[in-house]
CSV table of C-alpha atoms and ligand atoms in Angstrom, one decimal:
chain,number,residue,atom,x,y,z
A,551,UNK,CA,109.3,160.7,196.8
A,552,UNK,CA,109.9,159.4,193.3
A,553,UNK,CA,107.6,160.3,190.4
A,554,UNK,CA,106.7,157.0,188.8
A,555,UNK,CA,105.0,157.2,185.4
A,556,UNK,CA,103.3,154.2,183.9
A,557,UNK,CA,103.3,154.5,180.0
A,558,UNK,CA,100.9,152.7,177.8
A,559,UNK,CA,101.4,152.4,174.0
A,560,UNK,CA,98.9,150.6,171.7
A,561,UNK,CA,98.8,152.7,168.5
A,562,UNK,CA,99.4,149.9,166.0
A,563,UNK,CA,100.4,146.3,166.5
A,564,UNK,CA,102.6,146.4,169.6
A,565,UNK,CA,101.2,146.3,173.1
A,566,UNK,CA,103.7,148.0,175.4
A,567,UNK,CA,103.8,149.2,179.0
A,568,UNK,CA,106.8,150.9,180.7
A,569,UNK,CA,107.6,152.5,184.0
A,570,UNK,CA,109.9,155.6,184.3
A,571,UNK,CA,110.9,156.8,187.7
A,572,UNK,CA,112.1,160.4,187.8
A,573,UNK,CA,113.1,160.2,184.2
A,574,UNK,CA,115.0,156.9,184.6
A,575,UNK,CA,113.8,153.7,182.8
A,576,UNK,CA,112.7,150.9,185.1
A,577,UNK,CA,110.9,148.6,182.7
A,578,UNK,CA,109.8,148.5,179.1
A,579,UNK,CA,107.7,145.5,178.1
A,580,UNK,CA,106.6,145.0,174.5
A,581,UNK,CA,104.3,142.2,173.2
A,582,UNK,CA,104.5,141.8,169.4
A,583,UNK,CA,101.6,140.5,167.4
A,584,UNK,CA,102.8,137.8,165.0
A,585,UNK,CA,99.2,137.3,163.8
A,586,UNK,CA,99.6,139.9,161.1
A,587,UNK,CA,102.6,138.3,159.3
A,588,UNK,CA,100.4,136.0,157.2
A,589,UNK,CA,98.4,138.9,155.8
A,590,UNK,CA,101.4,141.0,154.7
A,591,UNK,CA,100.4,144.0,156.8
A,592,UNK,CA,98.6,145.0,160.0
A,593,UNK,CA,94.9,143.9,160.2
A,594,UNK,CA,93.3,146.6,162.4
A,595,UNK,CA,90.5,144.4,163.9
A,596,UNK,CA,93.0,141.6,164.8
A,597,UNK,CA,95.3,144.2,166.3
A,598,UNK,CA,92.6,145.5,168.6
A,599,UNK,CA,91.7,142.0,169.8
A,600,UNK,CA,95.4,141.2,170.5
A,601,UNK,CA,95.8,144.4,172.4
A,602,UNK,CA,92.8,143.4,174.6
A,603,UNK,CA,94.4,140.1,175.4
A,604,UNK,CA,97.9,141.6,176.0
A,605,UNK,CA,97.3,144.8,177.9
A,606,UNK,CA,96.7,143.5,181.4
A,607,UNK,CA,99.7,141.0,181.5
A,608,UNK,CA,102.0,143.5,179.8
A,609,UNK,CA,101.1,146.3,182.4
A,610,UNK,CA,101.3,143.8,185.3
A,611,UNK,CA,104.8,142.7,184.1
A,612,UNK,CA,106.0,146.3,183.6
A,613,UNK,CA,105.0,147.3,187.1
A,614,UNK,CA,106.4,144.2,188.8
A,615,UNK,CA,109.7,144.4,186.8
A,616,UNK,CA,110.1,148.0,188.0
A,617,UNK,CA,109.9,146.6,191.5
A,618,UNK,CA,106.7,148.6,192.2
A,619,UNK,CA,103.0,147.9,192.9
A,620,UNK,CA,100.1,149.8,191.2
A,621,UNK,CA,99.8,151.9,194.4
A,622,UNK,CA,103.3,153.3,193.7
A,623,UNK,CA,102.4,154.8,190.3
A,624,UNK,CA,102.1,158.6,190.3
A,625,UNK,CA,100.4,159.0,186.9
A,626,UNK,CA,99.5,157.0,183.8
A,627,UNK,CA,100.5,158.3,180.3
A,628,UNK,CA,98.9,156.8,177.2
A,629,UNK,CA,99.1,157.3,173.4
A,630,UNK,CA,96.1,159.3,172.3
A,631,UNK,CA,97.1,159.1,168.6
A,632,UNK,CA,97.9,159.0,165.7
A,633,UNK,CA,97.3,155.3,165.0
A,634,UNK,CA,94.6,152.7,164.5
A,635,UNK,CA,91.5,153.8,166.3
A,636,UNK,CA,90.6,150.4,167.6
A,637,UNK,CA,94.1,149.8,168.9
A,638,UNK,CA,94.2,153.3,170.5
A,639,UNK,CA,90.9,152.7,172.2
A,640,UNK,CA,92.3,149.7,174.1
A,641,UNK,CA,95.2,151.6,175.6
A,642,UNK,CA,93.3,154.8,176.3
A,643,UNK,CA,90.4,152.9,177.9
A,644,UNK,CA,92.8,150.9,180.1
A,645,UNK,CA,94.5,154.2,181.1
A,646,UNK,CA,91.2,155.7,182.1
A,647,UNK,CA,90.2,152.7,184.2
A,648,UNK,CA,93.7,152.6,185.9
A,649,UNK,CA,93.5,156.3,186.6
A,650,UNK,CA,90.0,156.1,188.1
A,651,UNK,CA,90.8,153.0,190.2
A,652,UNK,CA,94.1,154.3,191.5
A,653,UNK,CA,92.9,158.0,191.8
A,654,UNK,CA,95.9,159.3,189.9
A,655,UNK,CA,96.2,161.8,187.0
A,656,UNK,CA,96.2,160.7,183.4
A,657,UNK,CA,98.4,162.3,180.7
A,658,UNK,CA,97.8,162.1,176.9
A,659,UNK,CA,100.8,161.7,174.6
A,660,UNK,CA,101.1,162.2,170.8
A,661,UNK,CA,102.8,159.1,169.5
A,662,UNK,CA,105.1,161.1,167.2
A,663,UNK,CA,106.2,163.4,170.0
A,664,UNK,CA,106.9,160.2,172.0
A,665,UNK,CA,109.4,159.0,169.3
A,666,UNK,CA,111.3,162.3,169.6
A,667,UNK,CA,111.3,162.2,173.4
A,668,UNK,CA,112.8,158.7,173.4
A,669,UNK,CA,116.2,160.6,173.4
A,670,UNK,CA,115.5,161.9,176.9
A,671,UNK,CA,115.0,158.4,178.5
A,672,UNK,CA,117.8,158.0,181.1
A,673,UNK,CA,119.3,154.6,181.6
A,674,UNK,CA,120.4,155.5,185.2
A,675,UNK,CA,120.5,158.6,187.4
A,676,UNK,CA,124.0,159.6,186.1
A,677,UNK,CA,123.0,159.4,182.4
A,678,UNK,CA,123.5,162.9,180.8
A,679,UNK,CA,123.7,161.8,177.2
A,680,UNK,CA,120.8,163.9,175.8
A,681,UNK,CA,120.4,166.4,173.0
A,682,UNK,CA,120.6,170.1,173.7
A,683,UNK,CA,117.8,172.4,172.4
A,684,UNK,CA,117.3,173.4,169.7
A,685,UNK,CA,118.0,170.3,167.7
A,686,UNK,CA,116.7,168.8,164.4
A,687,UNK,CA,115.0,165.4,164.6
A,688,UNK,CA,114.5,163.2,161.6
A,689,UNK,CA,111.4,161.1,162.5
A,690,UNK,CA,111.1,158.1,160.2
A,691,UNK,CA,108.5,155.4,160.9
A,692,UNK,CA,106.0,153.2,159.1
A,693,UNK,CA,103.4,156.0,159.0
A,694,UNK,CA,105.5,159.2,159.1
A,695,UNK,CA,108.6,160.9,157.7
A,696,UNK,CA,109.1,164.2,159.3
A,697,UNK,CA,111.8,166.8,160.0
A,698,UNK,CA,111.1,168.4,163.4
A,699,UNK,CA,112.7,171.3,165.1
A,700,UNK,CA,112.8,170.5,168.8
A,701,UNK,CA,112.9,173.7,170.8
A,702,UNK,CA,112.1,172.3,174.2
A,703,UNK,CA,110.7,169.1,175.8
A,704,UNK,CA,107.2,170.1,174.9
A,705,UNK,CA,107.8,172.5,172.1
A,706,UNK,CA,108.3,171.1,168.6
A,707,UNK,CA,107.7,172.4,165.1
A,708,UNK,CA,107.2,170.1,162.1
A,709,UNK,CA,109.1,171.8,159.2
A,710,UNK,CA,108.8,169.0,156.7
A,711,UNK,CA,106.5,165.9,156.2
A,712,UNK,CA,105.9,163.3,153.6
A,713,UNK,CA,103.3,164.2,151.1
A,714,UNK,CA,102.4,160.6,150.3
A,715,UNK,CA,104.1,157.4,151.6
A,716,UNK,CA,106.4,157.3,154.7
A,717,UNK,CA,110.0,156.0,154.5
A,718,UNK,CA,109.0,152.8,156.4
A,719,UNK,CA,106.1,152.3,154.0
A,720,UNK,CA,108.5,152.5,151.0
A,721,UNK,CA,110.6,149.8,152.6
A,722,UNK,CA,107.6,147.6,153.4
A,723,UNK,CA,105.8,148.1,150.0
A,724,UNK,CA,108.9,147.4,148.0
A,725,UNK,CA,109.6,144.4,150.2
A,726,UNK,CA,106.1,143.2,149.3
A,727,UNK,CA,106.8,143.6,145.6
A,728,UNK,CA,109.7,141.2,146.1
A,729,UNK,CA,107.4,138.9,148.1
A,730,UNK,CA,109.4,139.4,151.3
A,731,UNK,CA,107.4,139.1,154.5
A,732,UNK,CA,106.0,142.0,156.5
A,733,UNK,CA,107.5,144.2,157.9
A,734,UNK,CA,110.1,144.3,155.1
A,735,UNK,CA,112.3,147.1,156.4
A,736,UNK,CA,114.5,144.9,158.7
A,737,UNK,CA,114.9,142.2,156.0
A,738,UNK,CA,115.9,144.7,153.3
A,739,UNK,CA,118.4,146.1,155.8
A,740,UNK,CA,119.9,142.6,156.3
A,741,UNK,CA,119.9,141.7,152.6
A,742,UNK,CA,121.3,145.1,151.6
A,743,UNK,CA,124.5,144.3,153.5
A,744,UNK,CA,125.4,141.7,150.9
A,745,UNK,CA,124.5,143.8,147.8
A,746,UNK,CA,125.8,146.6,145.6
A,747,UNK,CA,124.1,149.9,146.4
A,748,UNK,CA,125.1,151.4,143.0
A,749,UNK,CA,123.8,148.5,140.9
A,750,UNK,CA,120.4,150.0,140.1
A,751,UNK,CA,119.1,153.6,140.0
A,752,UNK,CA,115.5,154.3,141.2
A,753,UNK,CA,113.7,157.6,140.9
A,754,UNK,CA,114.1,160.4,143.5
A,755,UNK,CA,111.5,163.1,144.1
A,756,UNK,CA,112.1,166.7,143.0
A,757,UNK,CA,110.4,168.9,145.7
A,758,UNK,CA,111.7,172.3,146.6
A,759,UNK,CA,110.7,172.6,150.3
A,760,UNK,CA,111.5,170.3,153.3
A,761,UNK,CA,108.8,167.8,152.4
A,762,UNK,CA,109.4,164.2,151.5
A,763,UNK,CA,107.8,161.9,148.8
A,764,UNK,CA,108.3,158.2,148.4
A,765,UNK,CA,105.5,157.1,146.1
A,766,UNK,CA,107.5,157.8,142.9
A,767,UNK,CA,110.3,155.6,144.2
A,768,UNK,CA,107.9,152.8,144.9
A,769,UNK,CA,106.4,153.0,141.4
A,770,UNK,CA,109.8,153.1,139.8
A,771,UNK,CA,110.8,150.0,141.8
A,772,UNK,CA,107.6,148.3,140.8
A,773,UNK,CA,108.1,149.0,137.1
A,774,UNK,CA,111.8,147.9,137.2
A,775,UNK,CA,110.8,144.5,138.7
A,776,UNK,CA,107.8,144.2,136.3
A,777,UNK,CA,109.9,144.9,133.2
A,778,UNK,CA,112.8,142.6,134.1
A,779,UNK,CA,110.6,139.7,135.4
A,780,UNK,CA,109.1,139.5,131.9
A,781,UNK,CA,112.3,138.2,130.4
A,782,UNK,CA,113.7,136.5,133.5
A,783,UNK,CA,111.2,135.0,136.0
A,784,UNK,CA,114.0,134.5,138.5
A,785,UNK,CA,115.1,138.1,138.3
A,786,UNK,CA,114.2,139.0,141.9
A,787,UNK,CA,115.8,135.9,143.3
A,788,UNK,CA,119.0,136.4,141.3
A,789,UNK,CA,119.3,140.1,142.2
A,790,UNK,CA,117.7,140.3,145.6
A,791,UNK,CA,120.7,141.6,147.5
A,792,UNK,CA,121.6,144.3,144.9
A,793,UNK,CA,117.9,145.3,144.6
A,794,UNK,CA,117.7,145.7,148.4
A,795,UNK,CA,121.0,147.6,148.6
A,796,UNK,CA,120.1,150.0,145.8
A,797,UNK,CA,116.6,150.6,147.2
A,798,UNK,CA,118.0,151.3,150.7
A,799,UNK,CA,120.6,153.7,149.3
A,800,UNK,CA,117.9,155.6,147.4
A,801,UNK,CA,115.7,155.9,150.5
A,802,UNK,CA,118.6,157.1,152.6
A,803,UNK,CA,119.7,159.6,149.9
A,804,UNK,CA,116.2,161.1,149.8
A,805,UNK,CA,116.1,161.3,153.7
A,806,UNK,CA,119.6,162.8,153.9
A,807,UNK,CA,119.3,165.3,151.1
A,808,UNK,CA,116.4,167.1,152.8
A,809,UNK,CA,118.1,166.9,156.2
A,810,UNK,CA,121.1,168.6,154.6
A,811,UNK,CA,118.9,171.3,153.1
A,812,UNK,CA,117.5,172.1,156.6
A,813,UNK,CA,121.0,172.2,158.1
A,814,UNK,CA,122.3,174.5,155.4
A,815,UNK,CA,119.3,176.9,156.0
A,816,UNK,CA,119.6,176.8,159.8
A,817,UNK,CA,123.2,177.5,160.9
A,818,UNK,CA,122.1,177.6,164.6
A,819,UNK,CA,121.5,173.8,164.6
A,820,UNK,CA,124.4,172.0,166.0
A,821,UNK,CA,122.8,168.7,167.0
A,822,UNK,CA,120.7,166.2,165.0
A,823,UNK,CA,118.7,163.2,166.2
A,824,UNK,CA,116.9,160.4,164.5
A,825,UNK,CA,113.8,158.6,165.8
A,826,UNK,CA,111.1,156.0,164.7
A,827,UNK,CA,111.2,152.5,163.4
A,828,UNK,CA,113.3,153.2,160.3
A,829,UNK,CA,116.0,154.7,162.6
A,830,UNK,CA,116.9,151.0,163.3
A,831,UNK,CA,118.3,150.9,159.7
A,832,UNK,CA,122.0,150.3,159.7
A,833,UNK,CA,122.6,152.2,156.5
A,834,UNK,CA,120.7,155.3,157.8
A,835,UNK,CA,122.6,155.1,161.1
A,836,UNK,CA,125.9,155.1,159.3
A,837,UNK,CA,124.9,157.9,156.9
A,838,UNK,CA,123.9,160.1,159.9
A,839,UNK,CA,127.2,159.4,161.7
A,840,UNK,CA,129.2,160.2,158.5
A,841,UNK,CA,127.2,163.3,158.0
A,842,UNK,CA,127.7,164.4,161.6
A,843,UNK,CA,131.4,163.9,161.3
A,844,UNK,CA,131.6,165.8,158.0
A,845,UNK,CA,129.5,168.8,159.2
A,846,UNK,CA,130.8,168.8,162.8
A,847,UNK,CA,127.3,168.1,164.2
A,848,UNK,CA,126.6,166.0,167.3
A,849,UNK,CA,124.4,163.0,166.3
A,850,UNK,CA,121.9,161.2,168.6
A,851,UNK,CA,120.8,157.7,167.6
A,852,UNK,CA,118.4,155.9,169.9
A,853,UNK,CA,119.0,152.4,171.4
A,854,UNK,CA,117.3,149.7,169.3
A,855,UNK,CA,114.6,149.1,171.8
A,856,UNK,CA,113.5,152.7,171.6
A,857,UNK,CA,113.3,152.9,167.8
A,858,UNK,CA,110.1,150.9,167.1
A,859,UNK,CA,106.9,151.4,169.1
A,860,UNK,CA,107.5,151.2,172.8
A,861,UNK,CA,105.9,152.6,176.0
A,862,UNK,CA,109.1,153.9,177.5
A,863,UNK,CA,108.9,156.9,175.0
A,864,UNK,CA,105.3,157.5,176.1
A,865,UNK,CA,106.2,157.3,179.8
A,866,UNK,CA,109.1,159.8,179.4
A,867,UNK,CA,106.9,162.3,177.5
A,868,UNK,CA,104.2,161.7,180.2
A,869,UNK,CA,106.8,162.5,182.8
A,870,UNK,CA,107.6,166.0,181.3
A,871,UNK,CA,103.9,166.7,180.8
A,872,UNK,CA,103.2,165.7,184.4
A,873,UNK,CA,105.9,168.0,185.7
A,874,UNK,CA,104.1,170.9,183.8
A,875,UNK,CA,100.7,169.8,185.1
A,876,UNK,CA,99.4,168.9,181.7
A,877,UNK,CA,96.7,166.3,182.6
A,878,UNK,CA,94.0,164.7,180.5
A,879,UNK,CA,90.3,164.4,181.6
A,880,UNK,CA,88.2,161.3,181.6
A,881,UNK,CA,86.2,162.4,178.6
A,882,UNK,CA,89.2,162.5,176.3
A,883,UNK,CA,88.9,160.4,173.1
A,884,UNK,CA,91.7,158.8,171.1
A,885,UNK,CA,92.3,160.2,167.6
A,886,UNK,CA,93.5,158.2,164.6
A,887,UNK,CA,94.9,161.4,163.2
A,888,UNK,CA,96.4,164.1,165.4
B,70,KG4,O1,108.0,153.3,164.4
B,70,KG4,P1,107.5,152.0,164.0
B,70,KG4,O2,107.7,150.8,164.8
B,70,KG4,O3,105.9,152.1,163.8
B,70,KG4,C1,105.2,153.1,163.4
B,70,KG4,O4,104.8,153.9,164.2
B,70,KG4,O5,105.1,153.3,162.1
B,70,KG4,O6,108.1,151.8,162.5
B,70,KG4,C2,107.8,150.6,161.8
B,70,KG4,C3,108.5,150.8,160.5
B,70,KG4,C4,108.2,149.7,159.5
B,70,KG4,O7,107.9,150.3,158.3
B,70,KG4,C5,109.5,148.8,159.4
B,70,KG4,O8,109.7,148.2,158.2
B,70,KG4,C6,110.5,149.9,159.7
B,70,KG4,O9,110.0,150.7,160.7
B,70,KG4,N1,111.8,149.3,160.1
B,70,KG4,C7,112.9,149.4,159.3
B,70,KG4,C8,113.9,148.7,160.1
B,70,KG4,N2,113.4,148.3,161.3
B,70,KG4,C9,112.1,148.7,161.2
B,70,KG4,N3,113.2,149.9,158.1
B,70,KG4,C10,114.4,149.8,157.6
B,70,KG4,N4,115.4,149.2,158.3
B,70,KG4,C11,115.2,148.6,159.5
B,70,KG4,N5,116.2,148.0,160.1
C-alpha cells in the first residue's frame, strides 16, 4: 500500500497543500495572497485571515487532484516554523484537526529543512535526479541566507547564516527604495536582463567566516540613490535597468564568494544545491551553473514551483520523517523562530 503524505505550508503569505505518494509528487496547490501588494510587504494579520479562508479549499483541491480521498492519506505533515506565528497557527491547527478526524499521525517540519528537501521530490517513480550526500546547499529566501551541509535526509548542519538581512530581503528592500512593488526580487531579475551589471559598484561585506551580511549593501544602495536623486529627480527611471543589474550582480557575488570559500575548505564536497525563493533568480542560477562547470561540481537547481514557499517540500520532508517514525503530538505548538 502507498504511503500518502498530505503536506501543509502556511508560514508566510502562501497557503499551500500537496500530496506525495511514496516520494512521488501527486499535487501541489498554492494560493497566493495578493492583498499584501498594496502595503509593500506582508501584513501578518491579513496573512492569517487569508490562510483561514484558503486552507480548506486548497487542501480539498490537493487531495482531489492527487486522485485520492481524505481516507487515503497516511499522515499529515505541517510547517511548525519559522514564520509568522498567526500564519503558522492556521496550518498547524488544521493539521491537528485533520490528524484527529482521520486518526492518522502528524509530522512537524522545519520550513528551512523543507526548502533543502525539495531536491528529493520525485516527478515520477523512475526519477533518480537527486543530490548525493554529503552536499552543500545554499538556502536563500526572503527571511534566510544559509550555507548548509546536508549529511543525510534528516541530518543537516548550518555552517553559515546571515547576521542581518537575508538575500531576498536585500532584493525586496532595494526594490522598495526604487518604488518597485513587493516582492521586488522577481522584478529586479527581469529588469536586470536589460542592464549593465558593471555600471555601478555597491559595497560588499568583509566577514571572515561563512556568514553573510546584506545590510551594508542596502545602505550603500540607499545612499547612492539619495545622492543622485538630489541632482536628477529622474535618476531612478533613467538608470533602472543598470541599477537592477548592478545590484543583482553584487548580491550574487556576495553569495558565491562565501560558497566558494566553503568549497575550498571542504574538498570532500562534490555536489552543490540551491534552494529558497531567491533560487528562482536567473543570474544566480547561471552563476551556479558556471561555477559548477569551472570546479567540476554537480549542481542541483530546483524547478521553479519548488523555489518559493510550497507544500510539496513539506510533504517530502514529512515522508522521510514518517519513514523514521518521527511523529508530533497534539500538544505541539508552532514557533515563529526555530
Ligand atoms: O522562499 P520564499 O518564497 O519565502 C520565504 O520563505 O522567505 O522567498 C521569497 C523571496 C522574496 O524575497 C523574493 O523577492 C525572492 O524570494 N525572489 C527572488 C526571485 N523570485 C523570488 N529574488 C530574486 N530573483 C527572483 N527571480
